[in-house]
Tab-separated table of C-alpha atoms in Angstrom:
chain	number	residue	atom	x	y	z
A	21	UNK	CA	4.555	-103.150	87.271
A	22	UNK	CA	5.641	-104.296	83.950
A	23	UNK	CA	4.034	-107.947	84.708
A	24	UNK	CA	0.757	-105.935	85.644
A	25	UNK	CA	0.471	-103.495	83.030
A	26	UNK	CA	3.144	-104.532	80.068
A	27	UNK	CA	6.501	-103.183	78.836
A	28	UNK	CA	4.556	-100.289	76.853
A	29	UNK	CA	2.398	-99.045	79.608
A	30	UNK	CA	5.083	-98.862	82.529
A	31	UNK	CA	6.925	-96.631	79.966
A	32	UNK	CA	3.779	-94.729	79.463
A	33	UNK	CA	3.181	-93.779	83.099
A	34	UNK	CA	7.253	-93.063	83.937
A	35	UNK	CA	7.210	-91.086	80.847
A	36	UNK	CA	4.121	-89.039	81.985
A	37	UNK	CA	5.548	-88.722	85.826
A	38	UNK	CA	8.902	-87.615	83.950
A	39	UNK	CA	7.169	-84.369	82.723
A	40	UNK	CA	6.033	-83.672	86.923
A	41	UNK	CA	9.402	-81.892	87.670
A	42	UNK	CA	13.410	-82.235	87.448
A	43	UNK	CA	12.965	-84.351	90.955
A	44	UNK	CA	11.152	-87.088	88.836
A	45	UNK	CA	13.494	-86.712	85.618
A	46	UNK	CA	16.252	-87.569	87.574
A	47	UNK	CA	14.982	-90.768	88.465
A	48	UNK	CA	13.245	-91.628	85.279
A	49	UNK	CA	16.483	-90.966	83.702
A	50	UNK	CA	18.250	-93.535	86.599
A	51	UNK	CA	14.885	-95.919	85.808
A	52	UNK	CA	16.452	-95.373	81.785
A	53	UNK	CA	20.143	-96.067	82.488
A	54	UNK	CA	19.330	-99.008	84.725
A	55	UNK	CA	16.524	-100.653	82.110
A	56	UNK	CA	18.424	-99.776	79.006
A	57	UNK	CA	15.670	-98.131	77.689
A	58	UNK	CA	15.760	-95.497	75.027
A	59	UNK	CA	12.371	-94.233	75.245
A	60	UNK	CA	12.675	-93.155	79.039
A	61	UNK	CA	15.795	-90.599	77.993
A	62	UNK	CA	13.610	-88.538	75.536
A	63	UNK	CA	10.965	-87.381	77.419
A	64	UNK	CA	11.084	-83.589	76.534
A	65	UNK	CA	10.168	-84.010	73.006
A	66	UNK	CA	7.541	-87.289	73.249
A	67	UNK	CA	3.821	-85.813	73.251
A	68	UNK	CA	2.370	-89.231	72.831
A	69	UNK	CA	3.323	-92.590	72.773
A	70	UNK	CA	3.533	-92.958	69.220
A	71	UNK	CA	5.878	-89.869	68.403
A	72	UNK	CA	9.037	-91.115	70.162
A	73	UNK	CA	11.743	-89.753	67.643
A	74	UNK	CA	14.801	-91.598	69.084
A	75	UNK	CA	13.146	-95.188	69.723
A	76	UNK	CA	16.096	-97.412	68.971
A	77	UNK	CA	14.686	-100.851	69.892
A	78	UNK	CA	11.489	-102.167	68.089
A	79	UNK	CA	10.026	-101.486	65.010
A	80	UNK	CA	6.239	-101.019	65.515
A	81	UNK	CA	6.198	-97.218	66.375
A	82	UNK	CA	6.601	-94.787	63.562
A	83	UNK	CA	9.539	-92.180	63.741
A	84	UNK	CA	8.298	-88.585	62.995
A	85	UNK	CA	11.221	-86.688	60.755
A	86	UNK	CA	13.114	-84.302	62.108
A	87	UNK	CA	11.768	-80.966	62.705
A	88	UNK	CA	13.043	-78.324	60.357
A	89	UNK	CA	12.008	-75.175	61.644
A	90	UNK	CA	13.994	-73.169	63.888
A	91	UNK	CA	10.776	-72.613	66.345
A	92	UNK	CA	10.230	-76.729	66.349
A	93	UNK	CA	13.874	-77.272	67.748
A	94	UNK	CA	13.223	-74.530	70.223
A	95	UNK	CA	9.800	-75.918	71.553
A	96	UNK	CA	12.209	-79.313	72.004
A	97	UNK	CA	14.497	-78.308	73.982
A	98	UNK	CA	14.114	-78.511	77.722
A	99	UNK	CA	14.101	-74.996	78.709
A	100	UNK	CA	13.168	-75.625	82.169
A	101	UNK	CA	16.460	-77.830	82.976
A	102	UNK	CA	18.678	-74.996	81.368
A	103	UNK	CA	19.139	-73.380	84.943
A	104	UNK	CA	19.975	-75.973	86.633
A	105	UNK	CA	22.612	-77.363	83.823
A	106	UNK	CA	24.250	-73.793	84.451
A	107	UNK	CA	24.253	-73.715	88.312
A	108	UNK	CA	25.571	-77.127	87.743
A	109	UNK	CA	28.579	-75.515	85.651
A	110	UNK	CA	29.723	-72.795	88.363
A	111	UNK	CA	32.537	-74.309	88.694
A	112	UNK	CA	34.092	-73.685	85.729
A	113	UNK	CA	34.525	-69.715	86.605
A	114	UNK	CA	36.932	-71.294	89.263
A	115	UNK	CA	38.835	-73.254	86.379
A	116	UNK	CA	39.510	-69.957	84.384
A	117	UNK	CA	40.286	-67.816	87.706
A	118	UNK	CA	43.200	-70.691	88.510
A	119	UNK	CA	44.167	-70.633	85.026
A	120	UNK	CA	44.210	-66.399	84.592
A	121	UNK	CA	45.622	-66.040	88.199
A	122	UNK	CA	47.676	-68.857	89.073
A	123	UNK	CA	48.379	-71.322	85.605
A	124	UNK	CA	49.629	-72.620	83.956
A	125	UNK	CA	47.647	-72.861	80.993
A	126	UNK	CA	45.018	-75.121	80.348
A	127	UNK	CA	46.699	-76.447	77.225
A	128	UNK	CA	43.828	-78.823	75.269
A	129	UNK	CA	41.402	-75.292	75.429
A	130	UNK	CA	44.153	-73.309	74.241
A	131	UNK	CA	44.554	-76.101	71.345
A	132	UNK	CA	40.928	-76.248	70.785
A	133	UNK	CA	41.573	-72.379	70.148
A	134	UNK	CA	44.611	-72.617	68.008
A	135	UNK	CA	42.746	-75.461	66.082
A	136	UNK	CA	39.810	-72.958	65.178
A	137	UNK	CA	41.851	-70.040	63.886
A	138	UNK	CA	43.606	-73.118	61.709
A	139	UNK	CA	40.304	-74.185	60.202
A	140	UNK	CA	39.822	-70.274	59.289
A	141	UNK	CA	42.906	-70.224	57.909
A	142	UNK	CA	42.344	-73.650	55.636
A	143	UNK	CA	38.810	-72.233	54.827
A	144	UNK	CA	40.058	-68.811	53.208
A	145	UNK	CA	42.676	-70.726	51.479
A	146	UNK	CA	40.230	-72.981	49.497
A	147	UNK	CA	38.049	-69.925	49.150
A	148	UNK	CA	41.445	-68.279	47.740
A	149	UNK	CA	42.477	-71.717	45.234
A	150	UNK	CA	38.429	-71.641	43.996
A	151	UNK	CA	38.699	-67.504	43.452
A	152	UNK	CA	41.943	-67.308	41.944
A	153	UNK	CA	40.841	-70.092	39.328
A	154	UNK	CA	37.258	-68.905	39.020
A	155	UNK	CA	39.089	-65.127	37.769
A	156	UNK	CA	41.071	-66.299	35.072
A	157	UNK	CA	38.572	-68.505	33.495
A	158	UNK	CA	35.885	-65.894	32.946
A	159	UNK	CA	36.219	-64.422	29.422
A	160	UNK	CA	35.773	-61.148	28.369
A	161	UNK	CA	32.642	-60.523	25.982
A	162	UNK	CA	33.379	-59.854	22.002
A	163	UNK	CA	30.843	-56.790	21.001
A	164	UNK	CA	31.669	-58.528	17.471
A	165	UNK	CA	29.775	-61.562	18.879
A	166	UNK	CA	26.364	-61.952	16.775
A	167	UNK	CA	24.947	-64.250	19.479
A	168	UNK	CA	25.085	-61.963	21.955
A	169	UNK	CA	21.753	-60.042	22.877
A	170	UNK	CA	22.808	-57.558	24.970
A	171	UNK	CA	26.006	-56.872	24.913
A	172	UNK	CA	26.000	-53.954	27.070
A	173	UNK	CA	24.524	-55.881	29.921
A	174	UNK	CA	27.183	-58.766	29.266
A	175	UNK	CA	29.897	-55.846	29.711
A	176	UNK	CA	28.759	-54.956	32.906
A	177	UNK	CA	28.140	-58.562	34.094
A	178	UNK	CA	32.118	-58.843	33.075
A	179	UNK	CA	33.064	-55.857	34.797
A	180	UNK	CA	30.815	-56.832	37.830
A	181	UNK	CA	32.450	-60.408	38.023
A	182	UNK	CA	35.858	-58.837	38.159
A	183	UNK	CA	34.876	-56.557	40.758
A	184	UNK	CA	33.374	-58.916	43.340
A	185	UNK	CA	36.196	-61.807	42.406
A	186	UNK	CA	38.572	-58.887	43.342
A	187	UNK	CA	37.039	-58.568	46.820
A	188	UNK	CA	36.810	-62.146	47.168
A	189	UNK	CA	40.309	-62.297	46.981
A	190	UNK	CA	41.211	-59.489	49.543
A	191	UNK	CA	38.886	-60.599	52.065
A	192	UNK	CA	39.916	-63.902	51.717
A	193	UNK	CA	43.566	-63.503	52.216
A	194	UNK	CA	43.049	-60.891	54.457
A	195	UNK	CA	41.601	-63.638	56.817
A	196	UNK	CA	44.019	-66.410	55.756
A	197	UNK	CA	46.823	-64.353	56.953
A	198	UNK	CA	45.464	-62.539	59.946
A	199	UNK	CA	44.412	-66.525	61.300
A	200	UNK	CA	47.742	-67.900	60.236
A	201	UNK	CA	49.477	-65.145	62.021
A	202	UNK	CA	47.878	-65.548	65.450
A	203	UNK	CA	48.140	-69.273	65.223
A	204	UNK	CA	52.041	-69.389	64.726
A	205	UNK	CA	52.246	-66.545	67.864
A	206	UNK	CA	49.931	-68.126	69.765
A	207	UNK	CA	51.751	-71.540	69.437
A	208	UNK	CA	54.924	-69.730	69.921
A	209	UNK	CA	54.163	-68.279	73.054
A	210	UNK	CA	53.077	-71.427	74.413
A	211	UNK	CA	55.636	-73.103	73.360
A	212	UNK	CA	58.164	-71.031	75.233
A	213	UNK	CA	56.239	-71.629	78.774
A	214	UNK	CA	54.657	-67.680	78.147
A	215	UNK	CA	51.353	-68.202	79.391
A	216	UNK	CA	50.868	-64.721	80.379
A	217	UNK	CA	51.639	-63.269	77.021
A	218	UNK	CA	49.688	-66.252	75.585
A	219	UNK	CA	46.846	-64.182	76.969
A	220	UNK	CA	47.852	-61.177	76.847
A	221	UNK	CA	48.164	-61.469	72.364
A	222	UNK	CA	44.450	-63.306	72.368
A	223	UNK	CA	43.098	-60.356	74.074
A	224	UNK	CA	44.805	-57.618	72.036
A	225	UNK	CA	44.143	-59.799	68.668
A	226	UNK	CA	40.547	-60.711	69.357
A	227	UNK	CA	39.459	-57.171	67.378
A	228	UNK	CA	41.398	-58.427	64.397
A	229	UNK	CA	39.964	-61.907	64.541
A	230	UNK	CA	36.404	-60.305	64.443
A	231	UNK	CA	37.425	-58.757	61.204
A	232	UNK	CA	39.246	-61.532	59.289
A	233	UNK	CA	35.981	-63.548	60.161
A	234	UNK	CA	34.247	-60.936	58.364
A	235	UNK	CA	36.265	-61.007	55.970
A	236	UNK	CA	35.772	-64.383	55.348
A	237	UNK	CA	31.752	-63.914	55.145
A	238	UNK	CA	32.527	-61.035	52.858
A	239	UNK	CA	33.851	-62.948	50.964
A	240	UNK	CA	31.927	-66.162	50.345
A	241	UNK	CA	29.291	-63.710	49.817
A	242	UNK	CA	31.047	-62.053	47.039
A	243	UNK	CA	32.193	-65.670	45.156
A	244	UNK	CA	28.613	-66.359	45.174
A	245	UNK	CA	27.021	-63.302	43.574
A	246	UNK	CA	30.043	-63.214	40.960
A	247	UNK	CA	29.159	-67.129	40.475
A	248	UNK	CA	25.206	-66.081	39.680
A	249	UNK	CA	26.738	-63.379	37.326
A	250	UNK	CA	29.330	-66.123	35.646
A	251	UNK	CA	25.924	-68.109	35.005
A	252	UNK	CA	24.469	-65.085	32.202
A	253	UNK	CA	28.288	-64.699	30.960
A	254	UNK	CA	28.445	-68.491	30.099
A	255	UNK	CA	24.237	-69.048	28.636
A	256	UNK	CA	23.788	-66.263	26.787
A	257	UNK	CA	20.629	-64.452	25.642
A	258	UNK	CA	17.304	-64.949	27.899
A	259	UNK	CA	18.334	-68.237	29.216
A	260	UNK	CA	21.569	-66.948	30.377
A	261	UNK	CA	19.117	-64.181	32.263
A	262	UNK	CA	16.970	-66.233	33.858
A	263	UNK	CA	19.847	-68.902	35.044
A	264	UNK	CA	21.164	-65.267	36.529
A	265	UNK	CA	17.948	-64.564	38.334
A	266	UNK	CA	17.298	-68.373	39.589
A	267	UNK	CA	21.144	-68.239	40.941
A	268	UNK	CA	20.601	-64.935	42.872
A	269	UNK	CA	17.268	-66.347	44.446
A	270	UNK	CA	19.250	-69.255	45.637
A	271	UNK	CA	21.972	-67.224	47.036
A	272	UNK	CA	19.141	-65.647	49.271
A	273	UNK	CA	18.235	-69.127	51.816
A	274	UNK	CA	21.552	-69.682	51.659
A	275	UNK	CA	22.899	-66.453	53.256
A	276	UNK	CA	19.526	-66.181	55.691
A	277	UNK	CA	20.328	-70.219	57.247
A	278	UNK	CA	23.755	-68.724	57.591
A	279	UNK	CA	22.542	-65.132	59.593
A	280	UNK	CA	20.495	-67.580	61.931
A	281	UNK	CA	23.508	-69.777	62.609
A	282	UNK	CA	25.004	-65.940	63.787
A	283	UNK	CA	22.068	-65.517	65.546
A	284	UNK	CA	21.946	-68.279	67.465
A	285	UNK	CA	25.893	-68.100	68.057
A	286	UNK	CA	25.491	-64.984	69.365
A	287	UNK	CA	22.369	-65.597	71.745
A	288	UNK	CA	24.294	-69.516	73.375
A	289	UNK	CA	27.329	-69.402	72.768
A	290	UNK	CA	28.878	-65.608	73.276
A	291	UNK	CA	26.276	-64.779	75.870
């Protein structure tokens, strides 16, 4: 076939009887392993044979960019093999029945677990360094001061910075602690063969690990409005305003990527 028609139409017509049903995508994909050919493994998100975004051989076909929106990703993905992937993963309920039941512990999950309340933990405590420095460098406005405009809305910036530094600062070692503590117990029980109470603390913690994560989003969001309010403290007069105003619109596509990162969390991974 690839003497009759050429390299770039065989790939044309396995890539178009790829899209005919998981049957044929299973043996386009063998057709790809067995050919070394890139093309033949990204038929979900090819429309035509010029838009192949992960072409590694060749350099005569453009690559589009990346898709930013959240909707593009979504119309990539191959929703129609996502059944199959999970019937394909049954199994794994009889991994964590023989680990619940029977044991003993499955011990690189458990350290996958143990590694991500550590990289809370580390988080809060650079949050913690950044907001302990970030409160003792902001001054306190002089009502003497002849360059300042308004001086009564650079005492309540002051008074606002303190306020949401303070909170910064609780949340954040709220959640350093509360990680650090079920870290060293969960180690400890696991370390002393007590798989059962291994489990037994991560379910009766798990309602204080949903807070201190809170906590922790609390607080970045508190550093960065008392950042946007550091911004009027330190230009003063209308510039010092409108750097206030720019930082607080920035603040605003920074915490929405972050609520769809939640959102999409919450709809893959904890459902």
């Amino acid at each position: 076939a690839q003497f009759i028609f050429g390299p770039r139409s065989f790939d044309d017509s396995l890539v178009a009887m790829a899209r005919k049903g998981p049957l044929a995508r299973l043996v386009v994909a063998s057709l790809a392993l067995a050919f070394s050919s890139s093309r033949l493994l990204c038929f979900h998100a090819c429309r035509t044979p010029s838009t192949c975004s992960t072409e590694l051989t060749g350099g005569h076909r453009a690559v589009e960019p990346i898709p930013k929106s959240p909707k593009a990703w979504r119309k990539a993905l191959p929703h129609d093999a996502v059944p199959v992937r999970q019937f394909l993963h049954l199994h794994r309920y009889l991994q964590i029945w023989r680990v619940h039941w029977i044991g003993p512990e499955n011990l690189d999950r458990a350290g996958l677990r143990v590694t991500g309340m550590d990289t809370y933990a580390i988080v809060a405590s650079v949050l913690l360094q950044v907001i302990t420095g970030f409160y003792g460098s902001v001054p306190e406005p002089d009502d003497t001061d002849e360059r300042l405009k308004y001086p009564n809305l650079h005492r309540l910036m002051y008074e606002g910075q303190m306020i949401f530094a303070s909170v910064s600062v609780v949340c954040s070692t709220y959640t350093m602690v509360m990680f650090l503590l079920c870290k060293i117990y969960s180690v400890m029980a696991l370390g002393m063969y007590k798989d059962v109470s291994y489990d037994l603390f991560q379910a009766a913690t798990g309602r204080f690990r949903l807070r201190a994560f809170w906590s922790l989003i609390i607080a970045m969001h508190s550093f960065l409005v008392s950042f946007a309010m550091n911004l009027f403290t330190r230009i003063k007069g209308n510039r010092g305003l409108c750097f206030f105003f720019v930082g607080m619109m920035g603040i605003i596509p920074v915490v929405y990527d972050w609520q769809i990162i939640y959102q999409i969390a919450e709809k893959y991974v904890y459902n």
